[in-house]
Amino acid sequence: MTEALFQPIETLPGISKKRAGLYHKIGIMTIYDLLYYLPRDYKDYREPVAVREAVPDQINVIQVMIKNKKNMIYTRSGTQLFLADAEDNEKTPVGIVIFNQRFVFQSLVPGECYIMCGRMIYQQKEHRFVIQNPQILKDAEIPIEAIYPQISGLTSAMIRTNIKACLSILDESGFETLPETIRAACQLMPLIKAFHVMHQPETLEEIEEARRRLAFEEMLRLQCGLHVLKYQSKTQCRYRMQDVAMKPFYDSLPFSLTTAQQKAVQEILMDLKADKPMNRLLQGDVGSGKTAVAAAACYFCIQNNYQCILMAPTEILAEQHFQTLCDFLHPLGISVTLLTGSLKAKEKKERYAAIADGSVKMIVGTHAVFQKAVIYQNPGLVITDEQHRFGVAQRAALAEKGNTPHKLVMSATPIPRTLALMVYGDLDVSVIDVMPNGRLPIKTYAVTGGYRQRVLRFMMQELKQGHQAYIVCPAIDENQASELKSVTAYADQIREQLLSDWQIDILHGQMSPQEKELSMQKFRNHETDVLICTTVVEVGVDVPNATIMIIEDAERFGLSQLHQLRGRVGRGQAQSYCILITEHATQEAKERLRLLSNTTNGFQVAEADLKLRGPGDFFGNIQHGLPPLKLAPMTDTVMLHEVFSAVNQLLSDDPALQKPEHAALYAEILSMFQKQGITELH
Ligand code: ADP
Ligand code: MG
């Protein structure tokens, strides 16, 4: 019977090809999809207002008795006009005006009472209200009416009718996704009831309960999905490692690790020595030194004779990690290779060969690292940097390389605790919460455009002291200017103002990977003094000599993004500055920028960002690659914890959700992830 629910929407009675097309446009393909098209609001018709309390020009619900009905008249434009007089139980008179709808008018019987809903207009001349084209509500009718988000070409009434048909198919199906035990434990209503209540509620209170039921299921689906995705890797580990001396590595570092870094290294090495694969998140604010920790893990792994893969989201970052790891590992006799999309065929062939025969143990790269042609010999550890930039799909693809290697993900996006639980599910977390010694907090100032000249003079003082600067270019008008045009135009302007005393270069997203790398390399080697760029520099770029960052039109960025950008400076010993320029900041934007000036702690920034913009936007910004949640309020910690324990209960009994009673849930999870491009969970 449940098959009927998942039939195409066209099979529903009363749905034409044309109407089906309108539904398809917004992603509603099946009958079940349409059930998930939830009302955006409800209209409560249960309590009519007294006529004298009606709100003029608005829809009101009144209860009136018909006094007398007039004869139909034609207006000049040929409209049929029906008029009647009525009064409510306080004897306040009200006129009834009906255009064209003869049957509605005919159904009204003088002396009878009716509940009517319609727009009410106050007629000054007659000192009374009229209600226009009222809808007559009968006793048997739904007192609370669902209002749907608009679909172009469809009225709310049409949607209501179609959903009514879906509900009767649902009733016959007996469909349920959550096991009885969980529903009982968490006091969740059956799915069928939840849909009925959402679409045809009898009280406002029960709507909340129904919404909770659906939100709970949504969160549970996501959590279960993530767990099932990782299930295999939890089972057995082929890469159990032995203790090795780490002293040579520490001795060759140009600095000593902070206590937080040491602690993170210890946690990672413990995992690598254990008999199940590591699944760890390394979180640390920008500049906290995650790369050195990753390098320590790689050294350990390579001494155990396994290969390590370090993957970065962009070529710039991959190049940079390659450089850093060469610096750390070459002196120890470990060779490092780089895989990116822009390699020449010959280079590719050579590098693939060295990877396949195991002569290279450290592999750094972009997505290119998990192309089919790359055959690893013994990949014990896979590290991804700025992991939130990868979707779940890529994570899964990575897990398939080799026999469930240990996994470490590094993220510089501080995520508030509740959201971290949501996004990372069952990852273990190591946090680097102190900055390397001698690091001065970045000084941040928010100023208006009027200060630009002063800001530039200040920048030149920094340049004179041998430092370098970033300028994040003004917003581009998407309609006319290309990124290239706006960055170059801005660079020309700056060149003019700086009297070409300084080397100025540009970096933006429309450059080829080679051009980008060249530009970064010149900046790294201090051949460039000022780098004018777009947000390409946002993630992970490391040039400790850069001490000043100017961000134009700062108000267009979220707080977390500004914090990321700011993290490009303050990476060396010198005092660093971040100057936020805004031309047309609203009060709210000013507030945000002030907040950023007052704290350099990424977690505080993230919490504030979450509060200001809500979880939806927050997630939008961090690009977690997870299926979007429509119903679940992700800041609802109470529900989150209930969901976690429900998920534990479910999976301890049936870790891969293969039991028949979990088939419906499993199918739902699969479909949720399929929309993200993941077609198999196993
Ligand atoms: P992130 O956590 O943002 O990836 P990086 O690993 O790029 O940070 O490190 C930022 C800078 O700090 C680099 O120049 C790195 O060499 C330096 N660094 C890392 N750890 C230490 C330390 N313990 N003491 C001093 N400098 C360090
Ligand atoms: Mg980094």
XYZ file of C-alpha atoms and ligand atoms in Angstrom:
710
model
C 0.000 0.000 0.000
C 2.845 2.368 0.663
C 3.848 2.341 -3.004
C 0.842 4.527 -3.766
C 2.398 7.272 -1.636
C 5.506 7.426 -3.749
C 3.746 7.531 -7.094
C 4.237 10.558 -9.327
C 2.039 13.498 -8.470
C 0.285 13.095 -11.842
C -1.443 9.975 -10.541
C -3.380 12.049 -8.039
C -7.016 12.604 -9.048
C -7.568 16.139 -10.297
C -3.980 16.853 -11.268
C -3.528 17.732 -14.896
C -0.244 17.537 -16.750
C -0.013 21.286 -16.539
C -0.566 21.388 -12.824
C 1.894 18.547 -12.277
C 4.415 20.675 -14.154
C 3.879 23.540 -11.709
C 4.573 21.211 -8.810
C 7.622 19.743 -10.519
C 9.087 23.209 -10.849
C 9.462 23.450 -7.092
C 10.716 19.908 -6.684
C 7.459 18.174 -5.772
C 7.519 14.950 -7.740
C 5.561 12.444 -5.685
C 2.450 12.362 -3.565
C 4.667 12.062 -0.521
C 6.605 15.166 -1.566
C 3.369 17.116 -1.665
C 2.540 16.052 1.895
C 5.778 17.752 2.888
C 4.595 20.981 1.309
C 3.686 22.446 4.662
C 1.558 25.528 5.341
C 3.450 28.726 6.001
C 0.685 29.975 8.266
C -2.796 29.292 9.572
C -5.934 31.322 9.678
C -7.973 30.840 12.800
C -11.676 31.069 12.021
C -12.878 29.686 15.277
C -13.690 32.962 16.964
C -15.738 35.459 14.991
C -15.258 39.109 15.945
C -18.072 41.527 16.730
C -18.789 43.654 13.667
C -17.902 46.863 15.491
C -14.442 45.358 16.210
C -13.743 44.330 12.632
C -10.492 45.625 11.162
C -11.273 47.822 8.137
C -9.907 46.659 4.783
C -8.796 43.343 6.252
C -10.194 39.836 6.169
C -12.411 39.293 9.223
C -14.584 36.492 10.449
C -18.014 37.502 11.708
C -21.158 35.717 12.759
C -24.323 37.369 11.456
C -28.013 36.827 10.859
C -29.445 37.639 7.425
C -32.185 40.297 7.678
C -33.248 40.726 4.072
C -31.994 40.053 0.566
C -32.232 42.581 -2.268
C -32.829 41.906 -5.934
C -29.859 41.337 -8.144
C -28.649 44.363 -10.082
C -26.170 44.742 -12.895
C -23.313 47.167 -12.562
C -22.361 49.275 -15.550
C -19.601 46.872 -16.457
C -22.079 43.992 -16.477
C -21.147 42.430 -13.162
C -23.984 40.812 -11.256
C -24.303 42.420 -7.870
C -26.120 40.756 -4.970
C -26.809 42.696 -1.795
C -28.192 41.756 1.601
C -28.522 43.316 5.034
C -27.479 41.484 8.144
C -26.626 42.124 11.801
C -24.577 40.420 14.463
C -25.801 39.432 17.932
C -25.098 42.964 19.195
C -27.471 44.211 16.511
C -24.685 46.029 14.677
C -25.762 46.266 11.048
C -23.520 44.977 8.269
C -24.003 44.896 4.515
C -23.255 41.837 2.417
C -21.930 42.355 -1.094
C -21.536 39.432 -3.458
C -20.312 39.755 -7.029
C -21.456 37.190 -9.594
C -21.640 34.252 -7.210
C -25.357 33.648 -7.540
C -25.236 30.288 -5.745
C -23.560 31.677 -2.674
C -26.211 34.371 -2.482
C -29.047 31.945 -3.064
C -27.866 29.731 -0.213
C -28.395 32.530 2.312
C -31.720 32.272 4.120
C -33.184 35.313 5.910
C -33.424 34.727 9.660
C -30.556 32.215 9.628
C -27.106 32.754 11.185
C -23.879 32.329 9.247
C -20.179 32.519 9.957
C -18.605 34.506 7.158
C -15.071 35.300 6.264
C -14.148 38.144 3.945
C -12.687 41.577 3.455
C -14.609 44.261 5.319
C -14.895 47.868 4.204
C -16.293 50.729 6.244
C -18.799 52.826 4.301
C -18.646 56.328 5.687
C -21.888 57.414 4.070
C -23.953 54.636 5.530
C -22.080 54.410 8.828
C -21.691 50.696 8.526
C -19.369 47.926 7.393
C -19.907 45.777 4.349
C -18.335 42.378 3.887
C -17.298 41.599 0.338
C -17.659 38.237 -1.367
C -17.594 36.411 1.958
C -16.761 32.781 2.229
C -19.599 31.109 4.129
C -18.191 28.715 6.719
C -20.390 25.834 7.704
C -20.156 24.097 11.058
C -18.594 21.035 9.531
C -15.870 23.101 7.957
C -12.296 23.285 9.180
C -12.108 26.094 11.687
C -8.393 26.608 11.126
C -7.340 26.988 7.559
C -3.877 26.228 6.253
C -2.222 28.946 4.175
C 0.382 27.630 1.771
C 3.445 29.331 0.379
C 2.526 30.468 -3.107
C 3.255 28.309 -6.102
C 2.998 30.304 -9.260
C -0.134 29.310 -11.144
C -1.819 27.647 -8.165
C -4.102 29.082 -5.504
C -4.019 28.070 -1.881
C -7.427 26.450 -2.399
C -6.106 24.281 -5.250
C -3.158 23.188 -3.148
C -5.512 22.408 -0.274
C -7.677 20.229 -2.488
C -4.682 18.312 -3.846
C -3.281 17.780 -0.393
C -6.624 16.500 0.821
C -6.383 13.786 -1.826
C -2.818 13.009 -0.696
C -4.002 12.638 2.880
C -6.521 9.975 2.000
C -3.844 8.007 0.153
C -1.636 8.419 3.210
C -4.392 7.065 5.464
C -4.761 3.962 3.350
C -1.016 3.376 3.266
C -0.595 3.101 7.022
C 2.849 4.609 6.451
C 5.210 5.210 9.388
C 8.901 6.038 9.503
C 9.744 6.022 13.215
C 9.669 2.833 15.254
C 7.028 2.679 17.968
C 9.652 2.489 20.738
C 11.164 5.803 19.742
C 7.816 7.471 19.297
C 6.804 6.352 22.748
C 10.079 7.357 24.383
C 10.101 10.810 22.814
C 6.346 11.385 22.832
C 6.002 11.790 19.123
C 2.701 11.423 17.325
C 2.352 8.944 14.436
C 3.410 10.283 11.054
C -0.079 10.053 9.584
C -1.503 12.104 12.409
C 1.279 14.655 12.075
C 0.475 15.261 8.415
C -3.239 15.518 9.144
C -2.624 18.043 11.865
C -0.215 20.091 9.785
C -2.631 20.344 6.886
C -5.991 20.270 8.671
C -5.501 21.263 12.292
C -8.299 21.433 14.787
C -6.421 23.435 17.381
C -3.380 25.679 17.182
C -1.700 23.783 19.994
C -1.603 20.493 18.160
C 0.189 22.128 15.225
C 3.249 22.616 17.402
C 3.229 18.958 18.374
C 2.928 17.901 14.764
C 5.712 20.218 13.701
C 7.904 18.843 16.464
C 7.248 15.318 15.256
C 8.311 16.183 11.699
C 11.303 18.273 12.796
C 12.427 15.457 15.057
C 12.262 13.016 12.198
C 14.186 15.360 9.947
C 16.994 15.753 12.446
C 16.992 12.048 13.149
C 17.225 11.233 9.467
C 20.240 13.478 9.087
C 21.986 12.092 12.151
C 21.228 8.483 11.268
C 22.436 9.090 7.745
C 25.746 10.484 8.910
C 26.217 7.571 11.278
C 25.334 4.979 8.698
C 27.729 6.669 6.290
C 30.475 6.210 8.815
C 29.345 2.861 10.061
C 31.709 0.777 7.999
C 34.724 2.787 8.968
C 33.881 2.168 12.612
C 34.050 -1.570 12.302
C 37.641 -2.601 11.765
C 40.923 -0.917 11.139
C 43.598 -2.207 8.861
C 46.037 0.469 9.841
C 46.831 0.040 13.476
C 50.079 1.862 14.177
C 52.990 1.348 16.546
C 54.634 3.908 18.784
C 57.596 5.629 17.174
C 60.012 8.269 18.437
C 58.641 11.724 17.668
C 61.748 13.570 18.886
C 63.359 13.917 15.460
C 60.217 15.636 14.237
C 59.975 18.022 17.167
C 63.692 18.794 16.947
C 63.412 19.797 13.332
C 60.491 22.216 13.889
C 61.482 25.892 13.883
C 59.347 26.416 17.016
C 58.069 24.345 19.877
C 54.443 23.292 19.893
C 52.018 25.057 22.190
C 50.455 22.964 24.935
C 47.193 22.901 22.988
C 49.007 21.632 19.901
C 50.786 18.974 21.948
C 47.523 17.813 23.439
C 45.940 17.546 19.994
C 48.927 15.550 18.717
C 48.629 13.167 21.673
C 44.921 12.623 21.025
C 45.575 11.908 17.371
C 48.428 9.473 18.033
C 46.241 7.587 20.514
C 43.639 7.163 17.782
C 46.218 6.009 15.254
C 47.391 3.325 17.648
C 43.874 2.091 18.383
C 42.118 -0.732 16.572
C 39.355 1.321 15.034
C 39.792 4.030 12.459
C 40.186 7.569 13.673
C 37.379 9.960 12.890
C 38.565 13.210 14.367
C 37.918 16.874 13.874
C 40.770 19.246 14.632
C 39.274 22.623 15.341
C 41.379 25.690 15.871
C 41.027 29.326 15.150
C 42.854 30.730 12.149
C 46.567 30.869 12.887
C 46.408 28.471 15.813
C 48.828 26.138 14.053
C 46.795 23.199 12.828
C 49.241 22.412 10.038
C 52.059 21.597 12.435
C 49.742 19.213 14.272
C 48.780 17.585 10.995
C 52.443 17.295 10.064
C 53.162 15.523 13.343
C 50.406 13.012 12.586
C 51.830 12.496 9.096
C 55.327 11.957 10.431
C 54.030 9.333 12.853
C 52.077 7.606 10.132
C 54.955 7.616 7.642
C 57.346 6.214 10.255
C 54.821 3.397 10.479
C 55.317 2.975 6.757
C 51.888 4.168 5.646
C 51.029 6.808 3.108
C 49.368 10.084 4.143
C 47.028 12.155 2.044
C 46.396 15.805 2.815
C 43.604 17.358 0.849
C 42.834 21.078 0.551
C 39.839 22.761 -1.070
C 41.780 25.042 -3.418
C 44.992 24.873 -5.414
C 46.416 27.840 -3.534
C 45.974 26.050 -0.248
C 47.253 22.767 -1.591
C 50.397 24.490 -2.854
C 50.860 26.165 0.479
C 50.463 22.970 2.469
C 52.844 21.295 0.077
C 55.409 24.015 0.802
C 54.924 23.792 4.565
C 55.095 20.015 4.653
C 58.225 20.064 2.515
C 59.772 22.446 5.031
C 58.824 20.203 7.946
C 59.437 16.786 6.406
C 62.227 17.118 3.816
C 64.927 17.598 6.447
C 63.756 14.294 7.913
C 64.272 12.528 4.608
C 60.598 12.286 3.703
C 59.603 13.188 0.157
C 56.371 14.997 -0.528
C 54.388 15.161 -3.741
C 51.657 17.471 -4.978
C 48.567 16.496 -6.988
C 46.391 19.199 -8.507
C 44.123 19.461 -11.514
C 46.550 21.647 -13.411
C 49.422 19.151 -13.581
C 50.811 18.336 -17.015
C 50.212 14.801 -18.272
C 53.834 13.848 -17.864
C 54.077 15.145 -14.288
C 50.876 13.365 -13.458
C 52.179 10.071 -14.774
C 55.394 10.312 -12.817
C 53.659 11.243 -9.607
C 50.997 8.569 -9.933
C 53.752 6.005 -10.441
C 55.651 7.139 -7.359
C 52.446 6.954 -5.333
C 51.522 3.521 -6.661
C 54.928 1.972 -5.935
C 55.000 3.521 -2.473
C 58.201 5.515 -2.982
C 56.312 8.680 -2.045
C 54.569 8.581 1.291
C 53.264 12.121 1.673
C 50.685 13.249 -0.883
C 49.228 16.753 -0.840
C 46.562 17.943 -3.236
C 43.131 19.142 -4.171
C 40.178 16.936 -5.132
C 42.634 15.439 -7.596
C 43.806 13.128 -4.805
C 40.753 10.948 -5.116
C 40.605 10.574 -8.828
C 40.232 6.993 -10.001
C 43.650 6.944 -11.674
C 45.457 7.526 -8.387
C 46.290 4.187 -6.810
C 47.573 4.319 -3.275
C 49.773 1.684 -1.837
C 48.976 1.851 1.809
C 47.012 4.968 2.699
C 46.842 4.987 6.478
C 45.745 8.553 7.086
C 43.617 11.020 5.172
C 43.562 14.627 6.316
C 41.187 17.199 4.870
C 41.687 20.875 5.493
C 38.804 23.318 5.861
C 36.562 20.340 5.735
C 33.348 22.330 5.722
C 34.090 23.164 2.124
C 33.617 19.550 1.160
C 30.216 18.025 0.908
C 29.200 14.752 2.411
C 29.561 13.249 -1.058
C 33.270 13.966 -1.180
C 33.758 12.727 2.330
C 32.172 9.470 1.303
C 34.321 9.237 -1.840
C 37.386 9.708 0.293
C 36.373 7.013 2.685
C 36.277 4.641 -0.242
C 39.934 5.214 -1.089
C 41.845 2.458 0.597
C 40.486 0.319 3.356
C 38.912 2.849 5.683
C 41.979 4.867 6.548
C 42.192 7.035 9.640
C 40.561 10.372 9.038
C 41.405 13.779 10.394
C 39.512 16.871 9.345
C 40.795 20.331 10.114
C 38.489 23.277 10.374
C 39.172 26.891 11.150
C 35.505 27.743 11.225
C 34.628 27.804 14.861
C 31.204 26.274 15.077
C 29.073 26.763 18.151
C 28.831 23.577 20.142
C 25.228 22.697 19.253
C 25.810 23.136 15.570
C 29.047 21.165 15.716
C 27.143 18.227 17.162
C 24.765 18.492 14.268
C 27.282 18.807 11.472
C 29.951 16.477 12.710
C 27.755 13.895 14.362
C 30.021 11.300 15.845
C 33.404 12.850 15.096
C 35.760 13.122 18.030
C 36.961 16.649 18.468
C 40.345 18.118 19.347
C 40.447 21.834 19.926
C 43.490 24.098 19.701
C 42.375 26.917 21.908
C 45.569 28.884 22.455
C 47.566 30.849 19.950
C 51.305 30.324 19.488
C 53.378 32.367 21.909
C 54.253 35.933 21.127
C 51.250 36.384 18.885
C 49.665 39.770 19.443
C 45.893 40.028 19.034
C 44.940 41.731 15.773
C 43.693 45.290 16.212
C 40.451 45.749 14.317
C 38.863 49.067 13.388
C 35.640 49.822 11.572
C 35.627 53.139 9.692
C 33.606 54.898 7.008
C 34.813 55.611 3.481
C 35.775 59.142 4.512
C 38.780 57.675 6.295
C 40.091 55.822 3.249
C 43.000 58.216 2.586
C 44.119 58.016 6.188
C 43.834 54.252 6.129
C 46.005 54.101 3.014
C 48.606 56.376 4.605
C 48.630 54.105 7.620
C 49.080 51.137 5.326
C 52.099 52.820 3.720
C 53.734 53.212 7.124
C 53.410 49.471 7.565
C 54.881 48.914 4.104
C 57.821 51.198 4.950
C 58.599 48.958 7.900
C 58.965 46.099 5.463
C 55.536 44.572 6.011
C 52.935 43.593 3.450
C 49.231 44.289 3.050
C 46.055 42.722 1.750
C 43.182 44.751 0.417
C 39.915 42.936 -0.110
C 38.368 44.631 -3.094
C 35.000 46.446 -3.056
C 31.849 44.557 -3.899
C 31.255 44.116 -7.579
C 28.060 44.910 -9.335
C 27.137 41.487 -10.607
C 25.144 42.892 -13.453
C 27.917 44.713 -15.144
C 31.435 44.275 -13.902
C 33.475 41.104 -13.979
C 35.634 40.262 -11.029
C 38.685 40.873 -13.161
C 37.516 44.313 -14.159
C 36.685 45.432 -10.680
C 39.904 44.145 -9.139
C 42.079 45.696 -11.841
C 40.198 48.991 -11.762
C 40.621 49.158 -8.023
C 44.300 48.222 -8.307
C 44.868 51.027 -10.842
C 43.265 53.490 -8.506
C 45.452 52.375 -5.616
C 48.559 52.442 -7.792
C 47.839 56.030 -8.652
C 47.350 56.962 -5.040
C 50.498 55.175 -3.897
C 52.560 56.867 -6.626
C 53.749 53.483 -7.789
C 56.310 53.274 -4.992
C 55.122 49.829 -4.142
C 54.571 46.579 -5.925
C 50.907 45.885 -6.289
C 49.435 42.631 -7.510
C 45.999 41.124 -7.854
C 44.352 37.817 -7.012
C 40.799 36.824 -7.864
C 38.634 33.863 -8.662
C 38.606 34.314 -12.417
C 42.373 33.796 -12.716
C 43.664 30.402 -13.806
C 45.180 28.208 -11.095
C 48.653 28.953 -12.493
C 48.089 32.695 -12.394
C 46.749 32.464 -8.870
C 49.709 30.433 -7.719
C 52.152 32.829 -9.345
C 50.482 35.745 -7.630
C 50.581 33.991 -4.253
C 54.162 32.957 -4.750
C 55.222 36.527 -5.468
C 53.407 37.705 -2.375
C 54.951 34.960 -0.271
C 58.433 35.906 -1.546
C 57.740 39.569 -0.835
C 58.081 40.524 -4.486
C 54.647 42.052 -3.977
C 53.880 44.554 -1.230
C 50.146 44.920 -1.597
C 47.862 42.136 -2.722
C 44.500 43.326 -3.964
C 42.149 40.420 -3.891
C 38.674 39.024 -3.559
C 37.734 36.495 -0.929
C 39.928 33.876 -2.614
C 42.397 34.587 0.166
C 39.844 33.699 2.749
C 40.961 30.250 3.667
C 44.267 29.290 5.146
C 46.680 31.503 3.221
C 49.768 31.968 5.360
C 52.124 34.914 4.894
C 53.353 35.931 8.358
C 54.936 39.154 7.066
C 51.532 40.556 6.102
C 50.416 42.818 8.934
C 47.534 44.814 7.572
C 44.290 43.845 5.941
C 41.863 46.386 4.582
C 38.378 45.141 3.765
C 36.244 47.356 1.544
C 32.445 47.214 1.849
C 32.880 45.120 4.938
C 29.149 45.179 5.669
C 28.475 42.687 2.875
C 30.236 39.869 4.738
C 29.029 37.741 7.603
C 30.931 37.998 10.849
C 32.468 34.576 10.545
C 33.677 35.333 7.060
C 35.230 38.606 8.183
C 36.900 36.732 10.978
C 38.336 34.269 8.475
C 39.589 37.073 6.274
C 41.122 38.860 9.213
C 42.980 35.681 10.118
C 45.274 36.209 7.098
C 47.160 38.768 9.179
C 48.485 38.493 12.717
C 50.386 35.352 11.827
C 53.839 36.592 12.751
C 55.436 38.394 15.688
C 54.507 41.957 14.665
C 51.345 43.813 15.641
C 48.741 43.382 12.920
C 45.724 45.419 11.891
C 42.418 44.797 10.217
C 40.511 47.800 8.937
C 36.911 47.421 7.923
C 35.636 50.122 5.575
C 31.915 50.642 5.099
C 30.136 53.250 3.001
C 26.484 52.632 3.712
C 26.341 50.642 6.893
C 22.989 50.198 8.563
C 22.789 50.425 12.321
C 22.730 46.644 12.481
C 25.802 46.335 10.270
C 27.676 48.831 12.437
C 26.749 46.786 15.469
C 28.185 43.664 13.871
C 31.419 45.321 12.873
C 31.816 46.789 16.339
C 31.458 43.295 17.753
C 34.251 42.111 15.531
C 36.472 44.953 16.710
C 35.952 43.861 20.277
C 36.878 40.216 20.059
C 39.406 38.075 18.259
C 38.016 34.831 19.614
C 36.527 32.880 16.740
C 34.058 30.973 18.883
C 32.629 34.199 20.252
C 32.358 35.566 16.732
C 30.578 32.418 15.609
C 28.117 32.528 18.500
C 27.334 36.146 17.727
C 26.955 35.425 14.039
C 24.585 32.603 14.843
C 22.510 34.887 17.034
C 22.399 37.691 14.489
C 21.707 35.715 11.378
C 20.094 32.524 12.543
C 21.224 28.977 11.848
C 20.038 28.946 8.250
C 22.323 31.724 7.142
C 25.061 30.510 9.363
C 25.020 27.135 7.714
C 24.735 28.735 4.314
C 27.971 30.466 5.002
C 29.963 27.533 6.227
C 28.930 25.313 3.327
C 28.745 22.143 5.325
C 27.491 20.172 2.342
C 24.748 18.559 4.378
C 21.186 18.191 3.190
C 19.340 21.345 4.205
C 17.019 21.114 7.176
C 13.665 22.723 6.575
C 11.868 22.087 9.804
C 14.352 21.406 12.516
C 15.397 24.461 14.485
C 19.038 23.674 14.893
C 19.423 25.814 17.923
C 16.961 23.622 19.789
C 19.428 21.828 22.015
C 16.795 19.915 23.917
C 15.500 18.293 20.782
C 19.016 17.772 19.499
C 19.884 15.697 22.549
C 16.665 13.728 22.345
C 17.508 12.973 18.744
C 21.011 11.853 19.673
C 19.766 9.359 22.208
C 17.088 8.110 19.822
C 19.730 7.631 17.136
C 21.943 5.720 19.568
C 19.063 3.503 20.546
C 18.177 2.812 16.937
C 21.674 2.093 15.731
C 22.821 0.012 18.681
C 20.024 -2.346 17.754
C 20.488 -2.139 13.994
C 23.717 -0.326 13.055
C 23.176 -0.334 9.307
C 19.385 0.081 9.460
C 18.835 -3.151 7.592
C 15.959 -4.570 9.628
C 12.594 -4.598 7.846
C 10.988 -2.347 10.458
C 13.568 0.311 9.626
C 13.174 0.054 5.879
C 10.937 3.109 5.580
C 13.312 5.254 7.605
C 16.269 3.968 5.639
C 14.567 4.840 2.372
C 13.808 8.327 3.647
C 17.413 8.855 4.695
C 18.614 7.693 1.335
C 16.319 10.073 -0.470
C 17.447 12.956 1.740
C 21.067 12.284 0.868
C 20.347 11.581 -2.771
C 19.309 15.163 -3.176
C 22.932 15.922 -2.219
C 24.316 13.588 -4.848
C 24.956 10.591 -2.618
C 23.393 7.497 -4.098
C 24.590 4.803 -1.757
C 25.085 4.743 1.940
C 27.032 1.489 1.946
P 46.087 27.402 10.894
O 45.631 26.771 12.152
O 45.346 28.653 10.572
O 46.125 26.432 9.744
P 48.885 27.420 10.505
O 49.116 25.990 10.722
O 48.885 27.916 9.107
O 47.539 27.870 11.202
O 49.924 28.234 11.385
C 49.971 29.621 11.388
C 51.369 30.123 11.548
O 51.832 29.892 12.862
C 52.361 29.462 10.627
O 53.234 30.420 10.139
C 53.060 28.459 11.526
O 54.372 28.185 11.089
C 53.063 29.186 12.856
N 53.074 28.316 14.021
C 52.378 27.164 14.184
N 52.591 26.645 15.406
C 53.435 27.485 16.042
C 54.050 27.500 17.345
N 53.806 26.535 18.237
N 54.847 28.527 17.661
C 55.071 29.516 16.768
N 54.566 29.566 15.517
C 53.745 28.571 15.163
Mg 45.485 26.230 7.866
